[in-house]
C-alpha positions as protocol buffer text, in pm:
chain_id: "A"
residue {
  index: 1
  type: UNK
  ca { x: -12625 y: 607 z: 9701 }
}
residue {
  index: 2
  type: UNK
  ca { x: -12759 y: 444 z: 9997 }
}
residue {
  index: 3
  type: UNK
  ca { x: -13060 y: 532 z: 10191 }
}
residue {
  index: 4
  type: UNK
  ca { x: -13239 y: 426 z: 10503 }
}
residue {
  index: 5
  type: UNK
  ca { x: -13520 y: 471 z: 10727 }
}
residue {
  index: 6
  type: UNK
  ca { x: -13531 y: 614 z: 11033 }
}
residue {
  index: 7
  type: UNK
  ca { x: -13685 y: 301 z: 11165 }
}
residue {
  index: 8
  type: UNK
  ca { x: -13368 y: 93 z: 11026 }
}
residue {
  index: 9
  type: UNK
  ca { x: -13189 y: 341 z: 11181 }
}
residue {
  index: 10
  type: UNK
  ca { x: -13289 y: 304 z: 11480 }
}
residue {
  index: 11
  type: UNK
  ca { x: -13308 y: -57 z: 11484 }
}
residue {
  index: 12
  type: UNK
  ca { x: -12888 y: -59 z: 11381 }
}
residue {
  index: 13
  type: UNK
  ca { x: -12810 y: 223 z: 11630 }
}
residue {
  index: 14
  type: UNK
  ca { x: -13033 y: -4 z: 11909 }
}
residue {
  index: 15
  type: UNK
  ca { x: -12866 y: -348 z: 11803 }
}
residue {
  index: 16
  type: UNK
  ca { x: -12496 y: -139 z: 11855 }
}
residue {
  index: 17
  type: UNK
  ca { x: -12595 y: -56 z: 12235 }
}
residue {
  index: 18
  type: UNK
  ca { x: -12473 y: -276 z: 12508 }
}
residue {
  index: 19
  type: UNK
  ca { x: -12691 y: -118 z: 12787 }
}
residue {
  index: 20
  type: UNK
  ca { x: -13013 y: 80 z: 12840 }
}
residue {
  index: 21
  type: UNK
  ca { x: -12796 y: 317 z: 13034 }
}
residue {
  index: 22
  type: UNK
  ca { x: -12522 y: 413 z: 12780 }
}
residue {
  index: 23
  type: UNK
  ca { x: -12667 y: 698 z: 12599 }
}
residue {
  index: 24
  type: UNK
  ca { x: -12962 y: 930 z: 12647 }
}
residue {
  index: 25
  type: UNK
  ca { x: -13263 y: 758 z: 12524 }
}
residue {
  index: 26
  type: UNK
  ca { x: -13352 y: 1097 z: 12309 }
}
residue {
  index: 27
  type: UNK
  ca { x: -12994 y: 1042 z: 12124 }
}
residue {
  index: 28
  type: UNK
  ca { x: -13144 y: 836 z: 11763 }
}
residue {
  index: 29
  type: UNK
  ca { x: -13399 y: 1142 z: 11756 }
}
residue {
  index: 30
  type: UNK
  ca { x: -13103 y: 1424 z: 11796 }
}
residue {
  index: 31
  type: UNK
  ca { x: -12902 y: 1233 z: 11519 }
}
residue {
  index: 32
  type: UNK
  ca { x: -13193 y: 1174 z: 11281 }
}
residue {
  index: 33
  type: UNK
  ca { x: -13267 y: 1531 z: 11360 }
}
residue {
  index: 34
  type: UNK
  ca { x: -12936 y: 1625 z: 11267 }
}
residue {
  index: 35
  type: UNK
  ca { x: -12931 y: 1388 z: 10938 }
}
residue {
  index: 36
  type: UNK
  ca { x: -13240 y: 1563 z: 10859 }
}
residue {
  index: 37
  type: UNK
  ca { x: -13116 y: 1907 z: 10864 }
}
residue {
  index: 38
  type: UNK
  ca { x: -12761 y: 1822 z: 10710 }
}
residue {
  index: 39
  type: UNK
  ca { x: -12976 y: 1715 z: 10392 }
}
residue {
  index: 40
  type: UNK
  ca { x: -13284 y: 1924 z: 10243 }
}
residue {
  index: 41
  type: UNK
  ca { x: -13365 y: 1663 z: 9961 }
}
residue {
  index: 42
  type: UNK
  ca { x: -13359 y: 1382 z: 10169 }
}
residue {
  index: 43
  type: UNK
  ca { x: -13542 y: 1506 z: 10483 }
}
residue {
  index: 44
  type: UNK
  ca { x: -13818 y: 1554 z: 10213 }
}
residue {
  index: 45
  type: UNK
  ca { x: -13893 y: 1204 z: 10131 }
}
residue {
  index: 46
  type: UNK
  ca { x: -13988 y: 867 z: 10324 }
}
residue {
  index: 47
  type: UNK
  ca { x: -14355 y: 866 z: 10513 }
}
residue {
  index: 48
  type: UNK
  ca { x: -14545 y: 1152 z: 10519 }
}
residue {
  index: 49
  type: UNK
  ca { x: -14638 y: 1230 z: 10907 }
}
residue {
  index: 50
  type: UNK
  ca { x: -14866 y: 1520 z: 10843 }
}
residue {
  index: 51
  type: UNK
  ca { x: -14976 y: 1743 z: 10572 }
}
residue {
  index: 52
  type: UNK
  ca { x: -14616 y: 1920 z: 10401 }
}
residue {
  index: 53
  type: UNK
  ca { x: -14408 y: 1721 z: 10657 }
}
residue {
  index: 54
  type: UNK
  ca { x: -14215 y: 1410 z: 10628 }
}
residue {
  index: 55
  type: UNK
  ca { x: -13974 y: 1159 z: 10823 }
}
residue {
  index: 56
  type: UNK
  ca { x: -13730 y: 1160 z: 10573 }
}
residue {
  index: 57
  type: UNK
  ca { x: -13459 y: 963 z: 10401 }
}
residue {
  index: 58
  type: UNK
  ca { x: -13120 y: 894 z: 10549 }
}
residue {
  index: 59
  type: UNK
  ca { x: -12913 y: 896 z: 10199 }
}
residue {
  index: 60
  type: UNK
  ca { x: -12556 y: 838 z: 10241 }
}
residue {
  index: 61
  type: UNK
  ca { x: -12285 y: 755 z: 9974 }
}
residue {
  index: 62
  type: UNK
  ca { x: -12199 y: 460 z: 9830 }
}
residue {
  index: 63
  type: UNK
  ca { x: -11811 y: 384 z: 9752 }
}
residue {
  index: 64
  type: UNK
  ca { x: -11636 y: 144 z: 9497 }
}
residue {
  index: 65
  type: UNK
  ca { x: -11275 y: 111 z: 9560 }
}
């Protein structure tokens, strides 16, 4: 397994765009958003933002061929 930040996320989803004006600035919070809510254990972990709530883990799988 594989896991990253939301930070390092962003950072890799920022270093893929070629201009401010291809995609809505609000997209990396929709997809982390979505991440978030695809995966109940991982949403739960990472930096805790306020009491009972966290910024969560992206965990993705890791494949040997």
């Amino acid at each position: 397994m594989h896991v990253n930040s939301k930070l390092n996320f962003t950072r890799a989803w920022d270093s893929e765009q070629g201009s401010v004006f291809q995609r809505d600035p609000d997209m990396v919070g929709r997809a982390w958003a979505a991440m978030m809510a695809n995966d109940p254990v991982g949403s739960t972990w990472g930096p805790q933002l306020s009491p009972g709530v966290f910024e969560g883990i992206h965990r993705y799988r890791n494949s040997y061929f």
